[in-house]
C-alpha cells in the first residue's frame, strides 16, 4: 500500500477493510488509469512523504513571510530532486502535485511556458523556452487587472509601438489597469507574459501578449518603471497564502518589438499591424487543455475530502447505545450516508469525465492539425461547462465533508479548512463559473435554433438531434429496480436537458430582441446549461462502466457509484425533471427509494473505495483521515503543538487578565 | 448616518442611493425594531469604531499568540469602557457585538452565567453570580469531550461522591473523555461548569453540572490534577482563532459537594441522590433562549455579507461595453440578481423570524412560570429547526456572497473569508443542524400521528390541523401576478410541508419497526423538517408585512422582499412542490416568471436596502463593502500592508531563488 504508516501498530479500520466486497488493488488501477500510473504515483508520493523538507503539517501555523520562504525552499528542493533523480516530465509533475503547496512554479510551467508555446513564433520559442526550461528565468502570466477580470477585452494596460526605437512602450494608464492577481508575480518572477492593448499607428488593435522582463537577473530588484508587490493575505491559513499573487504597474517600460508574441499577428518594423494566416481557433486548444486539467484537479481535491470524511465517519461514534455499550459509527446513519456517498460517487464521476476530457483534448488537437474545426465549438462548450460544474460541486463538497466531520472538522489539523480555502478560487479563475455556463448556454441556444434546419449536432450535443423523440418521450420506469437500467437514466437526463434548453429558446424567441431575451432569461439558461453538463457526466460514467474493468467486484462497485451519482443528481434536481414532464412524481419517488438501497450497498465498501485513491497520510494532511484510523491520540497530540501552548499562563495575563480578576478596574453597575 | 466615513469626499454610490424609492431612515427602524434600538446601536458602533484599541483591519495578519493577546486586550478594554461609561446591559452587549472578536467573554456571559442561573439553587446563585458579574472569576462551559459531542448522554467524565470527605472527585478516565472545544477554557477561564456522570453509592445517575475551579486566582496556574491547553488552530486566519477553545483533563480533582448545580437534583451529605420537584422542562427555556439568539446572529452575519456583495456589485463593472464606453455594473446582470437578491431577502426574513422567536421565548417563559407546558414541545421544535435552517443558509450565503465578489472576494481585505470562517461553526455548535432537524422531524411525526385522534396542533404546527383541506387542496394561481397574493404563497407552503410530513409518516408506518422506519426514512425526514421550517419563515415574514410599518415605501419594499424570499424558496425546492402535487409545473413556471419581475423592482433599491442595516465600515471590515464605494484605491493601499511587502526582494531569495536562476543546480533532462 502506498502509505507512509507501515509502522502503525493497530489498524482501527481493519474491520472496515475486511468487509469490502471488491479488489482494492484493482480499483486503484481503475482510478489511476493503469498499473503504470499507480506505480509512478506511488513512487513520487513516497518520495515526497519521506523527505523532511516537504513537511506540511505545520503550514497553517506559519506567518505569511515564513510560509512564502517555505514555498521557495520547497520549490528549489523539488527542482534539485527532479534534476538529481533525472525525473521524467510525468514524474516531475506528480512530484509537484504531492508537494501540494501553491507556488510560482505552477504558473511558470502551467501558464508562462504554454503561453510562449501557443502564441510565440518558432523563433521566439527557440529563444525563450530553453531559458524557462532551465529556470534561468522565472515567468508568470499577467492578464487580469485590478478593475478587469472576466472581460479580457476591457483590459487597460497599453503597449504602444514606437517606430523611432523599434520598441513597445508598456504602460499602466490608470489605477484600475494595475495587473492584479497573477500568481508568482509579486515576489518570484523575473519575467511575465503581459497582456495589453496593442497600439500602433494611432490605432488600438486590442489585447495581445508581450514578454516583459520585470526584475534584474543580477539582484532580483524590479527594473526601472516597474512597481511590484504582493496583493495581500487570502482566504484561510496556509492554503493559497504560499503564493505571491501580485500587483504590477508599468511606467512607460520599453521592450524590444520582438517580445510581442507574434504567432497570430505581428507588428512590422514600420509599425504595420499584420494578421498571420495561423487560425485563431488554435488558441481554443490551449483553453481546452487548461480546463481539462482543472477538471482532473477537481476529482483530486474532492477525493481527498471524501477520503477524510469517510474514514473519520467510520471511526466516530455517536448515539445509538441503549445500555452504555458502544455507540453507533456515524457512517451507519442514513443521514450521513445520504450526504456523503453522493460525494464519494461524484469523486469517481469527475475522475472518469476528466479522463474522457483528456482524450477529447487529444482528439481536438489532432483535428486542429488537419484544420478540422467541426467539433471545436462543442468541445469548447463541454470543457467550459465541465470546468464550471465540477469546480462548483467540489468546492461545496469539501465544505460538506468538513461539516460531516462535526466539530473536529473545524480544526486545522483535520486538513479540511485548508483544503477548502485552497480550492475555492478554482470557481473563479480560468473563467468565472457563471460566465462559463452562460457560454455553454449560448452554444446550446445556437444548437437548438439550428435543429430545424437539419444541422446535426455533434459529440456531447448529439442527443439534441433526437429532439422529436425526446420532446414527447415518456419515462418507462415502473419499479425502483428499473432505475438500475442505464438506458432509463440516460433518457431521463437527456429529456430534462433538452426540454430545458428548448424551453429557454422558446422564451427567448418571444422577446422582441434576442439579446435582451437572452439576458432576461439568463438565470434559467444557467440551469439549462447545468442540466446539459450533468448529462455529460452521467453519460461518461455509464460509458465507463460499460467497458471491461478487471478485478473482482470492481465493475459492480463502479456501477453502484454511477447509479448513486445519477439518482442523487436526479433527486437533487427533481424540480427540473418534473417541471419538464421528463418524469412523474411517482417515478421520482421510486428513484429516491432505489437511492436508499444503493447507499446500503455502498456502506460496507466505503472505506475501501477511498483507500483506492491511494493517498499517503502526508498528502491527505489530515488527522481525521489517517489511514490507520488512530484519530483521537493524534488530535490530542496535535493540539499541544499550537504556539499558544508554549506557556500554560498566556502572554497578556499580567496586562489584561490579572487586573480584571484582581478588581483593579472599577465596578460597573451591571 | 451611523458611518465612520464622514470625511469621505466622494460617494461613489450616491446615484444608487438617490435612486431608492423608500425612506432609508424608516427602514433602519423597521430593521432594528425601534428608534431606540437604532440610536443605541448607533452610539455603540461609533464608540467601538472610533477607539484605536478596537482596530481589527490587521487581524488576519496576526500570529496566533498575538491574536489571542489582542483579544485579551480588547476584552479588558471593553470592560473598562463599560465600567467607565456605566453602560446598561443592552449597551454593553451591543458594544461587545461591535468589537466583533470571539473571546472568553462570550462564554462567560453567554454560557457560564446562564448555566448557574438556570441550574444553580438560590444559594448557589447568591454565592457565584456576584463573583462572575464582577469578573472576580472567569467561567466557561465544559460539556463536549474529545470523543463526544452531540450525544450528551455519552460523556465519560465522572464525578464520584466521596461521603468520607463530602466531596466529588472529578476524573477523566480515558483520553476520549478529555473536555475538548469549550471556548475560553484553554487559557482564560479560572472556573468552569463541568458536565460529568454523577456517581454516588456505586450508581451512575447520568450527566450533571458541577462548578469546578481550574486555575489559581493568584497566578493563573492550573490547579493540581488539572491539565489545560488550547486545542490548536481553526478555520481561517483571524476568525475564531482569537478564541482559546480548550482541552481539559482531570486527575481525581476534588470539589466540595455544594459545587454540584443542585436546582434540579441533589446529593445529600450521606450520598443519597434526590430529585427536586422543579420540573425538568425549565431547562428547555434556556435552550430556546440560546437558539433564538443564534437565529438573531444569523441575520447579522448574513446581512453583513449581503451588504458587502451588494455595494461592490454596484461598483464592479464587467462586459457590456460595445464601443470602449463604460462597462455594465455587475448588479445589473440577471444572473447576479438571481443569486444575490434572494440572500438580501433572506437577511430580512431571518431578521423578522428572529424577532418573533424572541417574542416566543418571552411567551414560553411566562407560560413555564405558571406551569403551562402546552406549547413547550412546539416551541422547542421550532427554535431547533429555525436554528438549523437559518445557520445552514447563512453559512452557504456568505460563501455565495464571496463568490459574487469575483476574485477580489478571495482577499482577506474583502472581509468575506473571515466572516465565513468565523460563522460556519454555528452549523455545528448548540446542536448539529442535522441532529436538530431530526428532532423537528420526530415532533412532526408525532403530530401527524395524533391528527386522527383529534388532538389539535398548536402554534407553528396549527396548520397541520387543516389536514383534510391541505391534502386535497389545489393551488388556484393562474397568472404570474397571482403569486403576489400571500394567501396563495401561504397555502402552497402549507400543502408542501404537510404532504411531505404525511408522506414520511405513511412510509414509516409501513415499516415493521417504527424506529427502524424512522431511521430508514431519515433523509426524507430532513427534507420534511426543512419544508416545515421554511413555512414558518415565510409565514412570519408575511405576518410582518401585514403590520403597520411607517415610512415612505418601507412596507412596499418589505413586501417585495417577502415575495422574493418565498418565490425563490419555492423555485429552489420546486421538486417538493411538484412531487406533492402542491403546484402544477405551469404554476411553478409562473412563480419563476414573477420572481424575475421582483428582481427588477429590487434592483434600484438594493444599495439602500443594505444601507438600512446601518453598519459602520469598522464593523463590516471590508474594503469591497465600503460605504463610499471607493474600492479600488483602498484595495491597492491595503495590499502594501502585507508583511511580505516589507522588502521588495523576498526573504529566501539568496538561499532559494538565486541559486536556481544562476544555474547552480545541475541541469535536468527536462
Short mmCIF file of C-alpha atoms in Angstrom, two decimals, chain B residues 13-303:
data_model
loop_
_atom_site.label_atom_id
_atom_site.label_comp_id
_atom_site.label_asym_id
_atom_site.label_seq_id
_atom_site.Cartn_x
_atom_site.Cartn_y
_atom_site.Cartn_z
CA UNK B 13 -22.70 55.08 -4.60
CA UNK B 14 -24.56 58.39 -4.49
CA UNK B 15 -26.50 57.65 -7.68
CA UNK B 16 -27.58 54.30 -6.29
CA UNK B 17 -28.75 55.93 -3.09
CA UNK B 18 -30.62 58.63 -4.92
CA UNK B 19 -32.49 56.01 -6.94
CA UNK B 20 -34.03 54.32 -3.89
CA UNK B 21 -37.81 54.54 -3.73
CA UNK B 22 -38.22 54.42 0.03
CA UNK B 23 -37.22 56.16 3.25
CA UNK B 24 -33.97 54.55 4.36
CA UNK B 25 -34.12 56.06 7.84
CA UNK B 26 -37.52 54.49 8.40
CA UNK B 27 -36.22 51.17 7.10
CA UNK B 28 -33.43 51.31 9.65
CA UNK B 29 -36.10 51.42 12.33
CA UNK B 30 -38.01 48.53 10.77
CA UNK B 31 -34.78 46.51 10.69
CA UNK B 32 -33.58 47.39 14.19
CA UNK B 33 -37.03 47.16 15.75
CA UNK B 34 -37.38 50.68 17.13
CA UNK B 35 -35.98 54.21 17.04
CA UNK B 36 -34.35 53.47 20.37
CA UNK B 37 -32.68 50.34 19.00
CA UNK B 38 -31.26 52.32 16.08
CA UNK B 39 -29.93 55.02 18.37
CA UNK B 40 -28.27 52.80 20.91
CA UNK B 41 -26.72 50.59 18.22
CA UNK B 42 -25.50 53.72 16.51
CA UNK B 43 -23.86 55.05 19.63
CA UNK B 44 -22.17 51.77 20.48
CA UNK B 45 -21.00 51.20 16.91
CA UNK B 46 -19.37 54.64 16.81
CA UNK B 47 -17.83 54.15 20.21
CA UNK B 48 -16.10 50.99 19.03
CA UNK B 49 -15.21 52.29 15.57
CA UNK B 50 -13.54 55.41 16.94
CA UNK B 51 -11.40 53.60 19.51
CA UNK B 52 -7.97 52.53 18.20
CA UNK B 53 -7.82 49.59 20.61
CA UNK B 54 -10.70 48.01 18.71
CA UNK B 55 -8.95 48.20 15.36
CA UNK B 56 -9.40 44.91 13.51
CA UNK B 57 -8.21 45.53 9.95
CA UNK B 58 -4.86 43.87 10.71
CA UNK B 59 -6.37 40.88 12.47
CA UNK B 60 -5.83 38.29 9.76
CA UNK B 61 -2.11 39.11 9.76
CA UNK B 62 -1.52 38.42 13.46
CA UNK B 63 0.14 35.25 14.69
CA UNK B 64 -1.97 33.05 16.91
CA UNK B 65 -0.28 34.32 20.04
CA UNK B 66 -0.57 37.96 19.07
CA UNK B 67 -4.19 37.47 18.07
CA UNK B 68 -5.01 35.91 21.42
CA UNK B 69 -3.23 38.66 23.28
CA UNK B 70 -5.13 41.20 21.20
CA UNK B 71 -8.36 39.52 22.26
CA UNK B 72 -7.43 39.72 25.93
CA UNK B 73 -6.59 43.37 25.42
CA UNK B 74 -9.86 44.15 23.69
CA UNK B 75 -11.88 42.30 26.33
CA UNK B 76 -10.19 44.20 29.17
CA UNK B 77 -10.58 47.49 27.33
CA UNK B 78 -14.24 46.81 26.55
CA UNK B 79 -14.87 46.05 30.21
CA UNK B 80 -13.06 49.24 31.19
CA UNK B 81 -15.24 51.27 28.84
CA UNK B 82 -18.38 49.53 30.06
CA UNK B 83 -17.47 50.40 33.64
CA UNK B 84 -16.31 53.94 32.95
CA UNK B 85 -19.32 54.84 30.87
CA UNK B 86 -21.71 52.96 33.16
CA UNK B 87 -23.27 51.22 30.21
CA UNK B 88 -26.55 49.38 30.54
CA UNK B 89 -26.69 45.66 29.88
CA UNK B 90 -28.17 46.37 26.46
CA UNK B 91 -25.40 48.83 25.63
CA UNK B 92 -22.67 46.53 26.92
CA UNK B 93 -23.96 43.65 24.87
CA UNK B 94 -24.05 45.79 21.72
CA UNK B 95 -20.57 47.11 22.42
CA UNK B 96 -19.29 43.53 22.61
CA UNK B 97 -21.07 42.75 19.35
CA UNK B 98 -19.35 45.61 17.55
CA UNK B 99 -15.95 44.66 18.97
CA UNK B 100 -16.63 41.63 16.82
CA UNK B 101 -13.93 39.29 18.05
CA UNK B 102 -14.76 35.93 19.63
CA UNK B 103 -13.29 35.59 23.10
CA UNK B 104 -13.72 34.13 26.55
CA UNK B 105 -16.16 36.90 27.47
CA UNK B 106 -18.77 35.37 25.16
CA UNK B 107 -18.79 32.14 27.11
CA UNK B 108 -18.57 33.81 30.47
CA UNK B 109 -21.75 35.83 29.86
CA UNK B 110 -23.42 33.53 27.35
CA UNK B 111 -22.97 30.10 28.94
CA UNK B 112 -21.32 30.15 32.39
CA UNK B 113 -23.61 32.72 33.97
CA UNK B 114 -26.82 31.29 32.41
CA UNK B 115 -25.87 27.75 33.49
CA UNK B 116 -25.58 28.88 37.10
CA UNK B 117 -28.77 30.91 36.81
CA UNK B 118 -30.67 28.02 35.26
CA UNK B 119 -29.30 25.08 37.19
CA UNK B 120 -28.00 26.54 40.44
CA UNK B 121 -30.04 26.80 43.64
CA UNK B 122 -30.80 30.24 45.00
CA UNK B 123 -27.96 29.82 47.46
CA UNK B 124 -25.54 28.84 44.72
CA UNK B 125 -26.60 31.78 42.59
CA UNK B 126 -26.05 34.10 45.52
CA UNK B 127 -22.55 32.82 46.03
CA UNK B 128 -21.32 32.55 42.44
CA UNK B 129 -23.13 35.14 40.35
CA UNK B 130 -21.69 38.22 42.07
CA UNK B 131 -18.20 36.84 41.53
CA UNK B 132 -18.95 36.31 37.87
CA UNK B 133 -20.68 39.67 37.45
CA UNK B 134 -17.60 41.45 38.77
CA UNK B 135 -15.16 39.28 36.84
CA UNK B 136 -13.53 38.08 40.05
CA UNK B 137 -13.74 34.73 38.35
CA UNK B 138 -13.90 33.92 34.65
CA UNK B 139 -16.08 30.98 33.73
CA UNK B 140 -16.73 28.71 30.78
CA UNK B 141 -18.97 25.78 29.93
CA UNK B 142 -17.19 22.42 29.73
CA UNK B 143 -19.53 19.91 28.20
CA UNK B 144 -18.22 18.34 24.97
CA UNK B 145 -15.38 15.83 25.08
CA UNK B 146 -12.84 14.63 22.53
CA UNK B 147 -14.97 11.60 21.77
CA UNK B 148 -18.41 13.02 22.50
CA UNK B 149 -20.30 15.95 21.06
CA UNK B 150 -23.96 15.76 20.14
CA UNK B 151 -24.71 12.85 22.42
CA UNK B 152 -24.51 14.41 25.86
CA UNK B 153 -25.55 11.14 27.48
CA UNK B 154 -22.36 9.55 26.15
CA UNK B 155 -20.00 11.83 28.11
CA UNK B 156 -17.36 9.90 30.07
CA UNK B 157 -16.04 12.35 32.67
CA UNK B 158 -17.02 11.16 36.15
CA UNK B 159 -17.97 12.98 39.34
CA UNK B 160 -17.90 10.39 42.09
CA UNK B 161 -19.22 11.35 45.51
CA UNK B 162 -16.92 10.59 48.41
CA UNK B 163 -19.02 10.61 51.58
CA UNK B 164 -15.85 10.42 53.70
CA UNK B 165 -14.85 13.95 52.78
CA UNK B 166 -18.19 15.29 51.50
CA UNK B 167 -16.57 15.90 48.09
CA UNK B 168 -16.96 14.99 44.49
CA UNK B 169 -13.97 13.52 42.71
CA UNK B 170 -13.87 14.79 39.13
CA UNK B 171 -11.94 12.49 36.82
CA UNK B 172 -11.17 11.88 33.15
CA UNK B 173 -11.00 8.10 32.89
CA UNK B 174 -9.99 7.91 29.19
CA UNK B 175 -8.35 10.01 26.51
CA UNK B 176 -11.69 10.46 24.75
CA UNK B 177 -13.17 11.84 27.97
CA UNK B 178 -10.87 14.89 27.75
CA UNK B 179 -13.01 18.01 27.66
CA UNK B 180 -12.49 19.42 24.16
CA UNK B 181 -13.76 22.56 22.41
CA UNK B 182 -15.15 24.70 25.26
CA UNK B 183 -14.44 28.33 24.40
CA UNK B 184 -12.42 30.29 26.94
CA UNK B 185 -11.25 27.07 28.57
CA UNK B 186 -7.75 26.81 27.15
CA UNK B 187 -6.14 29.95 28.55
CA UNK B 188 -8.54 32.46 30.08
CA UNK B 189 -11.03 30.77 32.41
CA UNK B 190 -10.48 30.29 36.10
CA UNK B 191 -13.65 28.25 36.55
CA UNK B 192 -15.93 26.03 34.51
CA UNK B 193 -19.30 24.42 34.74
CA UNK B 194 -18.20 20.86 34.06
CA UNK B 195 -20.65 18.19 32.93
CA UNK B 196 -19.90 14.73 34.25
CA UNK B 197 -21.56 11.45 35.15
CA UNK B 198 -22.68 11.69 38.73
CA UNK B 199 -21.80 8.50 40.63
CA UNK B 200 -22.89 8.00 44.19
CA UNK B 201 -23.45 4.89 46.25
CA UNK B 202 -22.00 2.93 43.35
CA UNK B 203 -24.68 4.05 40.94
CA UNK B 204 -24.36 6.16 37.78
CA UNK B 205 -27.06 8.84 37.75
CA UNK B 206 -26.08 10.31 34.40
CA UNK B 207 -24.91 13.76 33.39
CA UNK B 208 -24.94 16.65 35.87
CA UNK B 209 -23.23 20.03 36.09
CA UNK B 210 -20.51 20.98 38.60
CA UNK B 211 -18.72 24.24 39.26
CA UNK B 212 -15.01 23.47 39.19
CA UNK B 213 -12.14 25.86 39.79
CA UNK B 214 -9.41 25.23 37.23
CA UNK B 215 -6.76 27.83 37.84
CA UNK B 216 -5.22 29.64 40.78
CA UNK B 217 -6.68 33.09 41.32
CA UNK B 218 -3.24 34.20 42.39
CA UNK B 219 -1.07 33.33 39.43
CA UNK B 220 -3.45 31.69 36.92
CA UNK B 221 -1.56 28.37 37.01
CA UNK B 222 -3.71 25.23 36.67
CA UNK B 223 -4.65 23.65 39.99
CA UNK B 224 -3.21 20.23 40.93
CA UNK B 225 -4.69 17.43 38.86
CA UNK B 226 -5.87 19.81 36.14
CA UNK B 227 -4.30 19.68 32.66
CA UNK B 228 -5.25 22.60 30.44
CA UNK B 229 -4.38 23.69 26.92
CA UNK B 230 -5.63 25.15 23.68
CA UNK B 231 -6.83 22.65 21.05
CA UNK B 232 -4.99 24.34 18.18
CA UNK B 233 -5.62 26.41 15.08
CA UNK B 234 -9.02 26.60 13.43
CA UNK B 235 -10.51 27.51 10.05
CA UNK B 236 -9.28 30.73 8.52
CA UNK B 237 -6.95 33.48 9.59
CA UNK B 238 -8.21 35.73 12.31
CA UNK B 239 -11.76 34.39 12.66
CA UNK B 240 -12.26 32.02 15.61
CA UNK B 241 -8.55 31.75 16.33
CA UNK B 242 -9.00 34.62 18.75
CA UNK B 243 -10.80 32.13 20.99
CA UNK B 244 -8.96 29.71 23.28
CA UNK B 245 -11.10 26.65 22.68
CA UNK B 246 -9.62 24.28 25.20
CA UNK B 247 -8.72 20.79 26.26
CA UNK B 248 -9.07 19.81 29.92
CA UNK B 249 -8.21 16.63 31.78
CA UNK B 250 -8.90 15.82 35.41
CA UNK B 251 -6.82 13.54 37.55
CA UNK B 252 -9.05 12.92 40.57
CA UNK B 253 -9.77 16.57 41.30
CA UNK B 254 -11.83 17.13 44.43
CA UNK B 255 -14.53 19.75 44.83
CA UNK B 256 -16.93 20.40 47.73
CA UNK B 257 -20.32 18.74 47.41
CA UNK B 258 -22.07 22.11 47.23
CA UNK B 259 -20.45 22.81 43.86
CA UNK B 260 -22.81 20.41 42.16
CA UNK B 261 -25.51 22.51 40.50
CA UNK B 262 -28.45 21.39 42.58
CA UNK B 263 -31.56 23.10 41.35
CA UNK B 264 -32.97 20.00 39.65
CA UNK B 265 -31.41 17.26 41.75
CA UNK B 266 -29.22 16.96 44.80
CA UNK B 267 -26.82 14.65 46.52
CA UNK B 268 -27.26 14.66 50.30
CA UNK B 269 -24.48 14.68 52.87
CA UNK B 270 -24.94 10.92 53.09
CA UNK B 271 -24.68 10.48 49.34
CA UNK B 272 -28.34 9.94 48.56
CA UNK B 273 -29.43 11.12 45.11
CA UNK B 274 -32.62 13.20 45.31
CA UNK B 275 -34.70 14.70 42.52
CA UNK B 276 -36.19 18.09 43.30
CA UNK B 277 -39.73 18.95 42.31
CA UNK B 278 -38.54 21.64 39.89
CA UNK B 279 -39.81 20.46 36.51
CA UNK B 280 -37.09 19.50 34.02
CA UNK B 281 -38.95 21.38 31.33
CA UNK B 282 -37.48 24.58 32.74
CA UNK B 283 -34.24 23.61 31.02
CA UNK B 284 -35.94 23.95 27.67
CA UNK B 285 -36.42 27.62 28.35
CA UNK B 286 -32.65 28.16 28.31
CA UNK B 287 -32.31 26.20 25.08
CA UNK B 288 -34.99 28.30 23.43
CA UNK B 289 -33.15 31.40 24.62
CA UNK B 290 -29.73 30.36 23.30
CA UNK B 291 -31.10 29.24 19.96
CA UNK B 292 -33.18 32.35 19.39
CA UNK B 293 -30.00 34.36 19.86
CA UNK B 294 -28.29 32.18 17.25
CA UNK B 295 -31.10 32.94 14.80
CA UNK B 296 -30.63 36.65 15.52
CA UNK B 297 -26.89 36.26 14.89
CA UNK B 298 -27.62 34.54 11.57
CA UNK B 299 -29.39 37.61 10.24
CA UNK B 300 -26.48 39.77 11.42
CA UNK B 301 -23.83 37.68 9.69
CA UNK B 302 -25.89 37.26 6.55
CA UNK B 303 -26.74 40.95 6.31
#
